[in-house]
Structure formats: structure tokens, C-alpha cells
Short mmCIF file of N, CA, C and O in Angstrom, two decimals:
data_model
loop_
_atom_site.label_atom_id
_atom_site.label_comp_id
_atom_site.label_asym_id
_atom_site.label_seq_id
_atom_site.Cartn_x
_atom_site.Cartn_y
_atom_site.Cartn_z
N GLN O 1 -3.92 -24.42 31.91
CA GLN O 1 -5.21 -25.07 31.96
C GLN O 1 -6.11 -24.56 30.82
O GLN O 1 -6.82 -25.33 30.21
N LEU O 2 -6.06 -23.25 30.54
CA LEU O 2 -6.87 -22.69 29.46
C LEU O 2 -6.53 -23.35 28.13
O LEU O 2 -7.43 -23.76 27.38
N MET O 3 -5.25 -23.46 27.82
CA MET O 3 -4.85 -24.08 26.56
C MET O 3 -5.25 -25.55 26.51
O MET O 3 -5.67 -26.05 25.47
N ARG O 4 -5.13 -26.24 27.61
CA ARG O 4 -5.47 -27.67 27.65
C ARG O 4 -6.94 -27.91 27.38
O ARG O 4 -7.33 -28.98 26.91
N ASN O 5 -7.78 -26.90 27.65
CA ASN O 5 -9.22 -27.01 27.41
C ASN O 5 -9.65 -26.40 26.08
O ASN O 5 -10.85 -26.28 25.82
N THR O 6 -8.70 -26.00 25.26
CA THR O 6 -9.00 -25.37 23.97
C THR O 6 -9.07 -26.43 22.88
O THR O 6 -8.14 -27.22 22.71
N ASN O 7 -10.17 -26.43 22.13
CA ASN O 7 -10.35 -27.39 21.04
C ASN O 7 -9.84 -26.86 19.71
O ASN O 7 -9.33 -27.62 18.89
N VAL O 8 -10.02 -25.55 19.47
CA VAL O 8 -9.59 -24.93 18.22
C VAL O 8 -8.82 -23.66 18.57
O VAL O 8 -9.35 -22.78 19.25
N LEU O 9 -7.57 -23.58 18.10
CA LEU O 9 -6.75 -22.38 18.29
C LEU O 9 -6.62 -21.71 16.94
O LEU O 9 -6.16 -22.33 15.97
N ILE O 10 -7.03 -20.44 16.86
CA ILE O 10 -6.95 -19.67 15.62
C ILE O 10 -6.03 -18.49 15.88
O ILE O 10 -6.23 -17.74 16.84
N GLY O 11 -5.02 -18.31 15.02
CA GLY O 11 -4.12 -17.19 15.22
C GLY O 11 -3.35 -16.83 13.97
O GLY O 11 -3.14 -17.66 13.09
N MET O 12 -2.94 -15.56 13.92
CA MET O 12 -2.06 -15.11 12.86
C MET O 12 -0.69 -15.77 13.04
O MET O 12 -0.31 -16.10 14.17
N HIS O 13 0.02 -15.93 11.96
CA HIS O 13 1.38 -16.45 12.02
C HIS O 13 2.15 -15.60 13.02
O HIS O 13 2.22 -14.38 12.89
N GLY O 14 2.67 -16.24 14.06
CA GLY O 14 3.41 -15.50 15.07
C GLY O 14 3.59 -16.32 16.33
O GLY O 14 3.14 -17.46 16.44
N ALA O 15 4.24 -15.71 17.29
CA ALA O 15 4.67 -16.40 18.51
C ALA O 15 3.52 -17.01 19.31
O ALA O 15 3.72 -17.99 20.02
N GLY O 16 2.32 -16.45 19.22
CA GLY O 16 1.19 -16.99 19.98
C GLY O 16 0.89 -18.44 19.64
O GLY O 16 0.37 -19.18 20.48
N LEU O 17 1.22 -18.86 18.44
CA LEU O 17 0.96 -20.25 18.04
C LEU O 17 1.91 -21.24 18.69
O LEU O 17 1.70 -22.45 18.61
N THR O 18 2.94 -20.75 19.37
CA THR O 18 3.86 -21.68 20.04
C THR O 18 3.20 -22.37 21.23
O THR O 18 3.75 -23.33 21.77
N PHE O 19 2.02 -21.92 21.62
CA PHE O 19 1.28 -22.58 22.71
C PHE O 19 0.59 -23.85 22.25
O PHE O 19 0.05 -24.59 23.06
N LEU O 20 0.61 -24.15 20.96
CA LEU O 20 -0.19 -25.26 20.44
C LEU O 20 0.16 -26.64 21.03
O LEU O 20 -0.74 -27.48 21.14
N PRO O 21 1.38 -26.92 21.47
CA PRO O 21 1.61 -28.23 22.09
C PRO O 21 0.81 -28.45 23.38
O PRO O 21 0.60 -29.58 23.79
N PHE O 22 0.35 -27.36 24.00
CA PHE O 22 -0.36 -27.47 25.25
C PHE O 22 -1.87 -27.61 25.07
O PHE O 22 -2.61 -27.70 26.06
N LEU O 23 -2.34 -27.62 23.82
CA LEU O 23 -3.77 -27.78 23.54
C LEU O 23 -4.23 -29.19 23.88
O LEU O 23 -3.42 -30.10 24.07
N ALA O 24 -5.54 -29.36 23.91
CA ALA O 24 -6.12 -30.69 24.10
C ALA O 24 -5.55 -31.62 23.04
O ALA O 24 -5.19 -31.20 21.94
N ASP O 25 -5.47 -32.91 23.37
CA ASP O 25 -4.86 -33.89 22.47
C ASP O 25 -5.49 -33.92 21.08
O ASP O 25 -4.83 -34.17 20.09
N TYR O 26 -6.77 -33.67 21.00
CA TYR O 26 -7.53 -33.78 19.74
C TYR O 26 -7.71 -32.42 19.05
O TYR O 26 -8.46 -32.30 18.10
N ALA O 27 -7.04 -31.37 19.51
CA ALA O 27 -7.26 -30.00 19.05
C ALA O 27 -6.86 -29.79 17.59
O ALA O 27 -6.11 -30.56 17.00
N VAL O 28 -7.39 -28.69 17.04
CA VAL O 28 -7.09 -28.27 15.68
C VAL O 28 -6.53 -26.85 15.73
O VAL O 28 -7.04 -26.00 16.47
N VAL O 29 -5.49 -26.59 14.96
CA VAL O 29 -4.85 -25.28 14.89
C VAL O 29 -5.11 -24.68 13.52
O VAL O 29 -4.94 -25.35 12.50
N ILE O 30 -5.55 -23.41 13.51
CA ILE O 30 -5.73 -22.68 12.26
C ILE O 30 -4.75 -21.52 12.25
O ILE O 30 -4.82 -20.63 13.10
N GLU O 31 -3.82 -21.56 11.31
CA GLU O 31 -2.83 -20.48 11.16
C GLU O 31 -3.27 -19.56 10.03
O GLU O 31 -3.53 -20.02 8.92
N LEU O 32 -3.34 -18.27 10.31
CA LEU O 32 -3.70 -17.27 9.32
C LEU O 32 -2.44 -16.53 8.87
O LEU O 32 -1.63 -16.14 9.71
N ASN O 33 -2.28 -16.37 7.57
CA ASN O 33 -1.09 -15.71 7.03
C ASN O 33 -1.46 -14.49 6.21
O ASN O 33 -2.48 -14.48 5.51
N LYS O 34 -0.61 -13.49 6.29
CA LYS O 34 -0.79 -12.25 5.53
C LYS O 34 -0.64 -12.50 4.03
O LYS O 34 -0.14 -13.53 3.60
N TYR O 35 -1.06 -11.52 3.25
CA TYR O 35 -0.88 -11.54 1.81
C TYR O 35 0.61 -11.63 1.48
O TYR O 35 1.42 -10.92 2.07
N ARG O 36 0.95 -12.54 0.61
CA ARG O 36 2.32 -12.75 0.16
C ARG O 36 3.29 -13.09 1.29
O ARG O 36 4.47 -12.77 1.22
N HIS O 37 2.76 -13.71 2.32
CA HIS O 37 3.64 -14.22 3.38
C HIS O 37 4.50 -15.30 2.74
O HIS O 37 3.98 -16.21 2.10
N LYS O 38 5.80 -15.18 2.87
CA LYS O 38 6.69 -16.16 2.23
C LYS O 38 6.42 -17.55 2.79
O LYS O 38 6.46 -17.77 3.99
N LYS O 39 6.14 -18.49 1.89
CA LYS O 39 5.82 -19.84 2.31
C LYS O 39 7.06 -20.70 2.51
O LYS O 39 7.04 -21.64 3.27
N SER O 40 8.14 -20.37 1.83
CA SER O 40 9.32 -21.20 1.93
C SER O 40 9.93 -21.11 3.33
O SER O 40 10.08 -20.04 3.88
N ASN O 41 10.23 -22.24 3.88
CA ASN O 41 10.85 -22.35 5.21
C ASN O 41 10.01 -21.75 6.33
O ASN O 41 10.53 -21.36 7.35
N LYS O 42 8.72 -21.66 6.14
CA LYS O 42 7.82 -21.12 7.16
C LYS O 42 6.88 -22.21 7.67
O LYS O 42 5.71 -22.01 7.83
N TYR O 43 7.43 -23.37 7.89
CA TYR O 43 6.60 -24.51 8.27
C TYR O 43 6.70 -24.84 9.76
O TYR O 43 6.27 -25.90 10.18
N HIS O 44 7.24 -23.94 10.57
CA HIS O 44 7.47 -24.31 11.97
C HIS O 44 6.17 -24.61 12.71
O HIS O 44 6.13 -25.53 13.52
N TYR O 45 5.08 -23.90 12.45
CA TYR O 45 3.83 -24.18 13.17
C TYR O 45 3.17 -25.45 12.64
O TYR O 45 2.59 -26.21 13.41
N ARG O 46 3.26 -25.68 11.35
CA ARG O 46 2.76 -26.94 10.80
C ARG O 46 3.52 -28.12 11.41
O ARG O 46 2.94 -29.11 11.84
N ASN O 47 4.84 -27.98 11.47
CA ASN O 47 5.67 -29.05 12.05
C ASN O 47 5.40 -29.22 13.54
O ASN O 47 5.31 -30.35 14.03
N LEU O 48 5.27 -28.12 14.25
CA LEU O 48 4.98 -28.18 15.69
C LEU O 48 3.63 -28.88 15.93
O LEU O 48 3.50 -29.70 16.85
N ALA O 49 2.65 -28.59 15.09
CA ALA O 49 1.35 -29.26 15.21
C ALA O 49 1.51 -30.75 14.95
O ALA O 49 0.97 -31.58 15.71
N ALA O 50 2.24 -31.11 13.92
CA ALA O 50 2.44 -32.53 13.61
C ALA O 50 3.18 -33.24 14.74
O ALA O 50 2.79 -34.34 15.16
N TRP O 51 4.22 -32.62 15.24
CA TRP O 51 5.02 -33.24 16.32
C TRP O 51 4.22 -33.42 17.60
O TRP O 51 4.49 -34.32 18.38
N SER O 52 3.24 -32.53 17.82
CA SER O 52 2.44 -32.63 19.05
C SER O 52 1.10 -33.32 18.81
O SER O 52 0.26 -33.36 19.71
N GLY O 53 0.90 -33.88 17.60
CA GLY O 53 -0.30 -34.66 17.32
C GLY O 53 -1.56 -33.85 17.11
O GLY O 53 -2.67 -34.37 17.29
N LYS O 54 -1.43 -32.60 16.70
CA LYS O 54 -2.59 -31.74 16.46
C LYS O 54 -2.88 -31.66 14.96
O LYS O 54 -1.98 -31.73 14.14
N GLU O 55 -4.15 -31.47 14.62
CA GLU O 55 -4.53 -31.20 13.24
C GLU O 55 -4.15 -29.76 12.93
O GLU O 55 -4.13 -28.90 13.82
N TYR O 56 -3.89 -29.47 11.65
CA TYR O 56 -3.39 -28.15 11.27
C TYR O 56 -4.06 -27.70 9.97
O TYR O 56 -4.17 -28.48 9.02
N ILE O 57 -4.51 -26.46 9.97
CA ILE O 57 -5.10 -25.83 8.78
C ILE O 57 -4.36 -24.51 8.59
O ILE O 57 -4.10 -23.79 9.56
N VAL O 58 -4.05 -24.17 7.35
CA VAL O 58 -3.41 -22.88 7.08
C VAL O 58 -4.28 -22.10 6.10
O VAL O 58 -4.88 -22.67 5.20
N TRP O 59 -4.36 -20.81 6.32
CA TRP O 59 -5.07 -19.89 5.41
C TRP O 59 -4.09 -18.82 4.98
O TRP O 59 -3.36 -18.25 5.80
N GLN O 60 -4.06 -18.55 3.69
CA GLN O 60 -3.18 -17.52 3.11
C GLN O 60 -4.06 -16.44 2.50
O GLN O 60 -4.90 -16.74 1.66
N ASN O 61 -3.89 -15.20 2.92
CA ASN O 61 -4.67 -14.11 2.36
C ASN O 61 -4.32 -13.94 0.88
O ASN O 61 -3.18 -13.63 0.55
N PRO O 62 -5.30 -14.14 -0.02
CA PRO O 62 -5.01 -14.01 -1.45
C PRO O 62 -5.24 -12.61 -2.01
O PRO O 62 -4.98 -12.37 -3.18
N ILE O 63 -5.72 -11.66 -1.19
CA ILE O 63 -6.15 -10.36 -1.70
C ILE O 63 -5.33 -9.24 -1.05
O ILE O 63 -5.45 -8.99 0.15
N LYS O 64 -4.52 -8.58 -1.86
CA LYS O 64 -3.66 -7.52 -1.34
C LYS O 64 -4.47 -6.41 -0.65
O LYS O 64 -4.05 -5.86 0.36
N ALA O 65 -5.65 -6.10 -1.17
CA ALA O 65 -6.48 -5.03 -0.61
C ALA O 65 -6.95 -5.36 0.81
O ALA O 65 -7.35 -4.45 1.56
N ASP O 66 -6.89 -6.62 1.21
CA ASP O 66 -7.30 -7.01 2.56
C ASP O 66 -6.18 -6.82 3.59
O ASP O 66 -6.36 -7.13 4.76
N GLU O 67 -5.04 -6.32 3.15
CA GLU O 67 -3.97 -5.94 4.08
C GLU O 67 -4.16 -4.47 4.37
O GLU O 67 -3.87 -3.61 3.54
N ILE O 68 -4.66 -4.17 5.54
CA ILE O 68 -5.01 -2.80 5.88
C ILE O 68 -3.77 -1.97 6.20
O ILE O 68 -3.65 -0.83 5.83
N ASP O 69 -2.84 -2.53 6.90
CA ASP O 69 -1.53 -1.92 7.13
C ASP O 69 -0.58 -3.05 7.48
O ASP O 69 -0.90 -4.21 7.29
N LEU O 70 0.57 -2.74 7.99
CA LEU O 70 1.55 -3.78 8.29
C LEU O 70 1.11 -4.73 9.40
O LEU O 70 1.67 -5.80 9.55
N SER O 71 0.12 -4.33 10.18
CA SER O 71 -0.26 -5.17 11.32
C SER O 71 -1.70 -5.66 11.28
O SER O 71 -2.18 -6.21 12.25
N CYS O 72 -2.40 -5.47 10.17
CA CYS O 72 -3.81 -5.84 10.14
C CYS O 72 -4.18 -6.53 8.83
O CYS O 72 -3.98 -5.97 7.76
N THR O 73 -4.72 -7.72 8.94
CA THR O 73 -5.17 -8.49 7.79
C THR O 73 -6.66 -8.78 7.95
O THR O 73 -7.08 -9.24 9.01
N ARG O 74 -7.43 -8.52 6.93
CA ARG O 74 -8.86 -8.80 6.97
C ARG O 74 -9.10 -10.21 6.45
O ARG O 74 -8.67 -10.55 5.35
N VAL O 75 -9.80 -11.01 7.24
CA VAL O 75 -10.21 -12.36 6.81
C VAL O 75 -11.69 -12.26 6.49
O VAL O 75 -12.49 -11.98 7.39
N PRO O 76 -12.08 -12.47 5.23
CA PRO O 76 -13.50 -12.39 4.89
C PRO O 76 -14.33 -13.35 5.75
O PRO O 76 -13.93 -14.50 5.97
N PRO O 77 -15.47 -12.88 6.27
CA PRO O 77 -16.28 -13.71 7.18
C PRO O 77 -16.63 -15.09 6.63
O PRO O 77 -16.59 -16.08 7.35
N GLN O 78 -16.96 -15.18 5.34
CA GLN O 78 -17.33 -16.47 4.77
C GLN O 78 -16.14 -17.43 4.76
O GLN O 78 -16.29 -18.64 4.98
N GLN O 79 -14.93 -16.91 4.56
CA GLN O 79 -13.74 -17.75 4.60
C GLN O 79 -13.42 -18.17 6.03
O GLN O 79 -13.03 -19.31 6.28
N PHE O 80 -13.60 -17.24 6.97
CA PHE O 80 -13.37 -17.57 8.38
C PHE O 80 -14.34 -18.66 8.83
O PHE O 80 -13.95 -19.63 9.47
N ARG O 81 -15.60 -18.49 8.46
CA ARG O 81 -16.62 -19.49 8.80
C ARG O 81 -16.26 -20.86 8.22
O ARG O 81 -16.37 -21.88 8.89
N ALA O 82 -15.79 -20.87 6.98
CA ALA O 82 -15.41 -22.14 6.34
C ALA O 82 -14.24 -22.80 7.07
O ALA O 82 -14.22 -24.03 7.23
N LEU O 83 -13.28 -22.01 7.51
CA LEU O 83 -12.14 -22.55 8.26
C LEU O 83 -12.61 -23.17 9.57
O LEU O 83 -12.18 -24.27 9.94
N VAL O 84 -13.49 -22.48 10.28
CA VAL O 84 -14.00 -22.99 11.55
C VAL O 84 -14.81 -24.27 11.32
O VAL O 84 -14.68 -25.24 12.06
N GLN O 85 -15.63 -24.28 10.28
CA GLN O 85 -16.42 -25.49 9.97
C GLN O 85 -15.49 -26.66 9.64
O GLN O 85 -15.75 -27.79 10.04
N GLN O 86 -14.42 -26.39 8.92
CA GLN O 86 -13.45 -27.44 8.61
C GLN O 86 -12.82 -27.98 9.89
O GLN O 86 -12.67 -29.19 10.07
N ALA O 87 -12.47 -27.08 10.81
CA ALA O 87 -11.88 -27.49 12.07
C ALA O 87 -12.87 -28.32 12.89
O ALA O 87 -12.49 -29.34 13.48
N VAL O 88 -14.12 -27.91 12.93
CA VAL O 88 -15.14 -28.67 13.67
C VAL O 88 -15.31 -30.05 13.07
O VAL O 88 -15.43 -31.04 13.79
N GLY O 89 -15.28 -30.13 11.75
CA GLY O 89 -15.35 -31.44 11.09
C GLY O 89 -14.19 -32.33 11.49
O GLY O 89 -14.35 -33.53 11.73
N MET O 90 -13.00 -31.77 11.57
CA MET O 90 -11.82 -32.53 11.99
C MET O 90 -11.97 -32.99 13.44
O MET O 90 -11.60 -34.13 13.78
N LEU O 91 -12.53 -32.12 14.29
CA LEU O 91 -12.75 -32.52 15.69
C LEU O 91 -13.71 -33.69 15.78
O LEU O 91 -13.49 -34.62 16.55
N LYS O 92 -14.76 -33.64 14.99
CA LYS O 92 -15.75 -34.72 15.00
C LYS O 92 -15.13 -36.04 14.56
O LYS O 92 -15.44 -37.09 15.10
N GLU O 93 -14.26 -35.97 13.56
CA GLU O 93 -13.58 -37.19 13.07
C GLU O 93 -12.66 -37.78 14.13
O GLU O 93 -12.47 -38.98 14.20
N ARG O 94 -12.06 -36.92 14.94
CA ARG O 94 -11.09 -37.36 15.93
C ARG O 94 -11.72 -37.86 17.23
O ARG O 94 -11.08 -38.52 18.03
N SER O 95 -12.99 -37.52 17.44
CA SER O 95 -13.63 -37.93 18.70
C SER O 95 -14.38 -39.23 18.58
O SER O 95 -14.56 -39.79 17.57
#
């Protein structure tokens, strides 16, 4: 029920994004990727979003210094805000 009532799902590349088919029909998914995350053959969440009729946005960390350790990526607040604003714009277009 929680996922069905979610309009925007934001998550790092990983298993948590597999819940995206259960989102609201008009939902938007934002996938965050680490610095130098290999892009080749890493389209499963984009494809899953397309197959389930969800909008999809991807962000790739461009700054190596924003990788704090193997498990922590810093997303600059202005970039995070821009991603959320883009998602809200997509929601407005779909409603």
C-alpha cells in the first residue's frame, strides 16, 4: 500500500528500486548512481520503469570527491532539488 501511494521514488542504484512496479501508475523514479558507475548493461531499472509505465530519471555522480567511501555518495543539494523539481514537472504533465 505504501508503494502504491508513492508518487516519486528516489534511490541509489540497488535492489530497493525493484519495488518500482508497485508505485502509483503515474509515478516517477529517480535512480542515483555512484561516481564512475559502469553504464553499460546497467539499464535494468530504466527498463523496469518503462515496462511498468513509470517515468524514469537517472543521475550520475560526476565528482570523485563526492564518493565518501564505498557505501556513501554525496548528492549536492542543488542537484537533488533539480531532480525533484524535474520529477514534479513530469507528475504534473501526467495528471
